[in-house]
């Protein structure tokens, strides 16, 4: 289950990064169209992209390498994985455990 959940999150986070980059480019090119100041558009664009990049980095560098390991590191990684996945539980592709 953890491998499927990790793959699911990798896909979602990658999609979110692509969307953040696209939206950032769109809004910063014509911020007045969206009713925001150019400085605010640029700040929000940087925040959105950085937020998406941090989530990917957390997953790839901290969570995935420790999944399936013994002890506290493995338990913490699985807990972090489930926390990161919690907002997506209703997503159509969420890999629910089959019991």
Short mmCIF file of N, CA and C in Angstrom, two decimals:
data_model
loop_
_atom_site.label_atom_id
_atom_site.label_comp_id
_atom_site.label_asym_id
_atom_site.label_seq_id
_atom_site.Cartn_x
_atom_site.Cartn_y
_atom_site.Cartn_z
N UNK A 1 0.82 -1.20 0.00
CA UNK A 1 0.00 0.00 0.00
C UNK A 1 0.86 1.26 0.00
N UNK A 2 1.95 1.25 0.76
CA UNK A 2 2.75 2.47 0.84
C UNK A 2 3.40 2.82 -0.51
N UNK A 3 3.80 1.82 -1.28
CA UNK A 3 4.40 2.09 -2.59
C UNK A 3 3.37 2.74 -3.52
N UNK A 4 2.15 2.21 -3.50
CA UNK A 4 1.09 2.78 -4.33
C UNK A 4 0.75 4.19 -3.89
N UNK A 5 0.72 4.41 -2.59
CA UNK A 5 0.40 5.74 -2.07
C UNK A 5 1.52 6.73 -2.40
N UNK A 6 2.76 6.30 -2.31
CA UNK A 6 3.89 7.15 -2.67
C UNK A 6 3.83 7.52 -4.16
N UNK A 7 3.53 6.56 -5.02
CA UNK A 7 3.42 6.83 -6.45
C UNK A 7 2.25 7.78 -6.74
N UNK A 8 1.15 7.57 -6.04
CA UNK A 8 -0.01 8.44 -6.19
C UNK A 8 0.37 9.88 -5.81
N UNK A 9 1.02 10.06 -4.67
CA UNK A 9 1.41 11.40 -4.24
C UNK A 9 2.43 12.02 -5.19
N UNK A 10 3.36 11.25 -5.66
CA UNK A 10 4.34 11.77 -6.62
C UNK A 10 3.61 12.34 -7.84
N UNK A 11 2.63 11.63 -8.32
CA UNK A 11 1.87 12.09 -9.48
C UNK A 11 1.08 13.36 -9.16
N UNK A 12 0.42 13.38 -8.00
CA UNK A 12 -0.36 14.57 -7.63
C UNK A 12 0.55 15.79 -7.45
N UNK A 13 1.66 15.61 -6.75
CA UNK A 13 2.56 16.73 -6.48
C UNK A 13 3.19 17.25 -7.77
N UNK A 14 3.49 16.36 -8.69
CA UNK A 14 4.04 16.78 -9.98
C UNK A 14 3.00 17.58 -10.76
N UNK A 15 1.75 17.11 -10.75
CA UNK A 15 0.66 17.85 -11.39
C UNK A 15 0.52 19.23 -10.77
N UNK A 16 0.57 19.30 -9.46
CA UNK A 16 0.40 20.57 -8.77
C UNK A 16 1.54 21.53 -9.08
N UNK A 17 2.74 21.02 -9.22
CA UNK A 17 3.86 21.87 -9.59
C UNK A 17 3.67 22.42 -11.01
N UNK A 18 3.25 21.57 -11.92
CA UNK A 18 2.99 22.03 -13.30
C UNK A 18 1.89 23.09 -13.32
N UNK A 19 0.83 22.87 -12.56
CA UNK A 19 -0.27 23.84 -12.49
C UNK A 19 0.20 25.15 -11.88
N UNK A 20 1.00 25.08 -10.84
CA UNK A 20 1.51 26.29 -10.18
C UNK A 20 2.39 27.08 -11.14
N UNK A 21 3.23 26.39 -11.88
CA UNK A 21 4.10 27.08 -12.85
C UNK A 21 3.27 27.74 -13.95
N UNK A 22 2.27 27.02 -14.45
CA UNK A 22 1.42 27.57 -15.50
C UNK A 22 0.64 28.79 -14.98
N UNK A 23 0.00 28.63 -13.82
CA UNK A 23 -0.79 29.72 -13.26
C UNK A 23 0.09 30.92 -12.94
N UNK A 24 1.28 30.66 -12.43
CA UNK A 24 2.20 31.74 -12.10
C UNK A 24 2.57 32.53 -13.34
N UNK A 25 2.87 31.82 -14.40
CA UNK A 25 3.21 32.49 -15.65
C UNK A 25 2.07 33.30 -16.20
N UNK A 26 0.87 32.74 -16.11
CA UNK A 26 -0.31 33.43 -16.62
C UNK A 26 -0.61 34.69 -15.83
N UNK A 27 -0.60 34.59 -14.52
CA UNK A 27 -0.96 35.73 -13.68
C UNK A 27 0.11 36.82 -13.72
N UNK A 28 1.37 36.43 -13.72
CA UNK A 28 2.43 37.45 -13.70
C UNK A 28 2.56 38.17 -15.04
N UNK A 29 2.09 37.55 -16.13
CA UNK A 29 2.13 38.22 -17.43
C UNK A 29 1.10 39.33 -17.55
N UNK A 30 -0.04 39.17 -16.89
CA UNK A 30 -1.11 40.17 -16.97
C UNK A 30 -1.87 40.24 -15.65
N UNK A 31 -1.20 40.71 -14.59
CA UNK A 31 -1.84 40.70 -13.26
C UNK A 31 -3.09 41.57 -13.17
N UNK A 32 -3.14 42.66 -13.93
CA UNK A 32 -4.31 43.54 -13.87
C UNK A 32 -5.57 42.82 -14.32
N UNK A 33 -5.43 41.91 -15.25
CA UNK A 33 -6.57 41.12 -15.73
C UNK A 33 -7.21 40.33 -14.59
N UNK A 34 -6.39 39.96 -13.62
CA UNK A 34 -6.87 39.17 -12.48
C UNK A 34 -7.13 40.03 -11.25
N UNK A 35 -6.96 41.33 -11.40
CA UNK A 35 -7.27 42.25 -10.32
C UNK A 35 -6.26 42.25 -9.19
N UNK A 36 -5.00 41.97 -9.50
CA UNK A 36 -3.97 41.98 -8.46
C UNK A 36 -2.82 42.87 -8.90
N UNK A 37 -2.13 43.38 -7.92
CA UNK A 37 -0.96 44.21 -8.18
C UNK A 37 0.18 43.32 -8.70
N UNK A 38 1.02 43.85 -9.58
CA UNK A 38 2.12 43.05 -10.11
C UNK A 38 3.01 42.45 -9.02
N UNK A 39 3.29 43.21 -7.96
CA UNK A 39 4.13 42.70 -6.87
C UNK A 39 3.44 41.54 -6.15
N UNK A 40 2.14 41.67 -5.95
CA UNK A 40 1.38 40.59 -5.29
C UNK A 40 1.33 39.34 -6.17
N UNK A 41 1.17 39.54 -7.45
CA UNK A 41 1.13 38.40 -8.38
C UNK A 41 2.47 37.67 -8.37
N UNK A 42 3.56 38.43 -8.39
CA UNK A 42 4.89 37.82 -8.39
C UNK A 42 5.14 37.08 -7.08
N UNK A 43 4.76 37.69 -5.97
CA UNK A 43 4.96 37.06 -4.66
C UNK A 43 4.15 35.77 -4.55
N UNK A 44 2.91 35.82 -4.98
CA UNK A 44 2.06 34.63 -4.91
C UNK A 44 2.58 33.54 -5.86
N UNK A 45 3.06 33.93 -7.01
CA UNK A 45 3.62 32.96 -7.96
C UNK A 45 4.81 32.25 -7.35
N UNK A 46 5.72 33.00 -6.75
CA UNK A 46 6.89 32.38 -6.12
C UNK A 46 6.46 31.45 -5.00
N UNK A 47 5.49 31.87 -4.19
CA UNK A 47 5.00 31.04 -3.08
C UNK A 47 4.38 29.75 -3.61
N UNK A 48 3.54 29.84 -4.61
CA UNK A 48 2.86 28.66 -5.14
C UNK A 48 3.84 27.63 -5.70
N UNK A 49 4.79 28.10 -6.46
CA UNK A 49 5.78 27.19 -7.04
C UNK A 49 6.66 26.60 -5.94
N UNK A 50 7.12 27.44 -5.01
CA UNK A 50 7.97 26.95 -3.91
C UNK A 50 7.23 25.93 -3.06
N UNK A 51 5.96 26.17 -2.79
CA UNK A 51 5.16 25.24 -1.99
C UNK A 51 5.08 23.88 -2.68
N UNK A 52 4.83 23.89 -3.97
CA UNK A 52 4.76 22.62 -4.72
C UNK A 52 6.11 21.92 -4.75
N UNK A 53 7.18 22.68 -4.92
CA UNK A 53 8.53 22.09 -4.96
C UNK A 53 8.91 21.49 -3.61
N UNK A 54 8.53 22.16 -2.53
CA UNK A 54 8.86 21.66 -1.19
C UNK A 54 8.15 20.34 -0.91
N UNK A 55 6.92 20.23 -1.32
CA UNK A 55 6.19 18.98 -1.09
C UNK A 55 6.82 17.82 -1.84
N UNK A 56 7.25 18.06 -3.07
CA UNK A 56 7.94 17.01 -3.83
C UNK A 56 9.25 16.64 -3.14
N UNK A 57 10.00 17.64 -2.71
CA UNK A 57 11.28 17.38 -2.05
C UNK A 57 11.08 16.61 -0.76
N UNK A 58 10.09 17.01 0.04
CA UNK A 58 9.81 16.29 1.28
C UNK A 58 9.50 14.83 0.99
N UNK A 59 8.65 14.59 0.01
CA UNK A 59 8.28 13.22 -0.34
C UNK A 59 9.49 12.43 -0.82
N UNK A 60 10.23 12.99 -1.76
CA UNK A 60 11.33 12.27 -2.41
C UNK A 60 12.56 12.10 -1.51
N UNK A 61 12.88 13.11 -0.73
CA UNK A 61 14.13 13.09 0.04
C UNK A 61 13.98 12.62 1.48
N UNK A 62 12.78 12.72 2.02
CA UNK A 62 12.59 12.40 3.43
C UNK A 62 11.69 11.19 3.66
N UNK A 63 10.57 11.16 2.96
CA UNK A 63 9.58 10.12 3.21
C UNK A 63 9.92 8.82 2.48
N UNK A 64 10.02 8.88 1.17
CA UNK A 64 10.21 7.66 0.37
C UNK A 64 11.45 6.86 0.77
N UNK A 65 12.60 7.51 0.98
CA UNK A 65 13.78 6.70 1.34
C UNK A 65 13.64 5.92 2.65
N UNK A 66 12.75 6.35 3.53
CA UNK A 66 12.58 5.69 4.82
C UNK A 66 11.40 4.73 4.90
N UNK A 67 10.59 4.68 3.83
CA UNK A 67 9.45 3.76 3.85
C UNK A 67 9.95 2.33 3.90
N UNK A 68 9.35 1.55 4.75
CA UNK A 68 9.70 0.14 4.85
C UNK A 68 10.92 -0.15 5.70
N UNK A 69 11.54 0.88 6.25
CA UNK A 69 12.68 0.65 7.12
C UNK A 69 12.19 0.30 8.52
N UNK A 70 13.03 -0.35 9.26
CA UNK A 70 12.69 -0.74 10.62
C UNK A 70 12.77 0.45 11.57
N UNK A 71 12.04 0.36 12.65
CA UNK A 71 12.16 1.31 13.73
C UNK A 71 11.42 2.61 13.51
N UNK A 72 11.86 3.60 14.27
CA UNK A 72 11.18 4.89 14.30
C UNK A 72 11.17 5.59 12.94
N UNK A 73 12.27 5.48 12.21
CA UNK A 73 12.34 6.15 10.91
C UNK A 73 11.27 5.62 9.95
N UNK A 74 11.09 4.33 9.91
CA UNK A 74 10.08 3.73 9.05
C UNK A 74 8.67 4.09 9.47
N UNK A 75 8.42 4.06 10.77
CA UNK A 75 7.09 4.43 11.27
C UNK A 75 6.80 5.90 10.99
N UNK A 76 7.78 6.76 11.19
CA UNK A 76 7.60 8.18 10.94
C UNK A 76 7.35 8.44 9.45
N UNK A 77 8.09 7.77 8.59
CA UNK A 77 7.92 7.94 7.15
C UNK A 77 6.51 7.53 6.72
N UNK A 78 6.03 6.42 7.25
CA UNK A 78 4.68 5.99 6.88
C UNK A 78 3.63 6.98 7.40
N UNK A 79 3.82 7.48 8.59
CA UNK A 79 2.92 8.48 9.15
C UNK A 79 2.94 9.76 8.30
N UNK A 80 4.12 10.21 7.92
CA UNK A 80 4.24 11.40 7.07
C UNK A 80 3.57 11.17 5.72
N UNK A 81 3.75 10.00 5.16
CA UNK A 81 3.12 9.66 3.89
C UNK A 81 1.60 9.78 3.99
N UNK A 82 1.05 9.21 5.05
CA UNK A 82 -0.40 9.26 5.23
C UNK A 82 -0.89 10.68 5.50
N UNK A 83 -0.11 11.48 6.21
CA UNK A 83 -0.48 12.88 6.42
C UNK A 83 -0.48 13.65 5.10
N UNK A 84 0.54 13.44 4.30
CA UNK A 84 0.61 14.11 3.00
C UNK A 84 -0.54 13.69 2.09
N UNK A 85 -0.98 12.46 2.22
CA UNK A 85 -2.05 11.93 1.36
C UNK A 85 -3.45 12.29 1.85
N UNK A 86 -3.58 12.67 3.10
CA UNK A 86 -4.90 12.90 3.70
C UNK A 86 -5.80 13.84 2.88
N UNK A 87 -5.30 14.94 2.34
CA UNK A 87 -6.19 15.82 1.57
C UNK A 87 -6.73 15.20 0.28
N UNK A 88 -6.16 14.09 -0.13
CA UNK A 88 -6.54 13.48 -1.41
C UNK A 88 -7.41 12.24 -1.25
N UNK A 89 -7.85 11.94 -0.06
CA UNK A 89 -8.55 10.68 0.19
C UNK A 89 -9.80 10.51 -0.69
N UNK A 90 -10.39 11.60 -1.13
CA UNK A 90 -11.58 11.52 -1.99
C UNK A 90 -11.23 11.55 -3.47
N UNK A 91 -9.94 11.65 -3.79
CA UNK A 91 -9.53 11.68 -5.20
C UNK A 91 -9.87 10.33 -5.85
N UNK A 92 -10.29 10.38 -7.08
CA UNK A 92 -10.74 9.15 -7.77
C UNK A 92 -9.64 8.10 -7.89
N UNK A 93 -8.38 8.50 -7.90
CA UNK A 93 -7.28 7.56 -8.05
C UNK A 93 -6.60 7.20 -6.74
N UNK A 94 -7.12 7.66 -5.62
CA UNK A 94 -6.50 7.38 -4.33
C UNK A 94 -6.44 5.86 -4.10
N UNK A 95 -5.27 5.34 -3.77
CA UNK A 95 -5.13 3.88 -3.61
C UNK A 95 -5.58 3.40 -2.22
N UNK A 96 -6.89 3.25 -2.07
CA UNK A 96 -7.43 2.78 -0.80
C UNK A 96 -7.01 1.34 -0.53
N UNK A 97 -6.78 1.05 0.75
CA UNK A 97 -6.43 -0.32 1.13
C UNK A 97 -7.64 -1.22 0.89
N UNK A 98 -7.35 -2.37 0.42
CA UNK A 98 -8.42 -3.36 0.21
C UNK A 98 -8.35 -4.38 1.33
N UNK A 99 -9.45 -4.58 2.01
CA UNK A 99 -9.41 -5.47 3.16
C UNK A 99 -10.18 -6.72 3.04
#
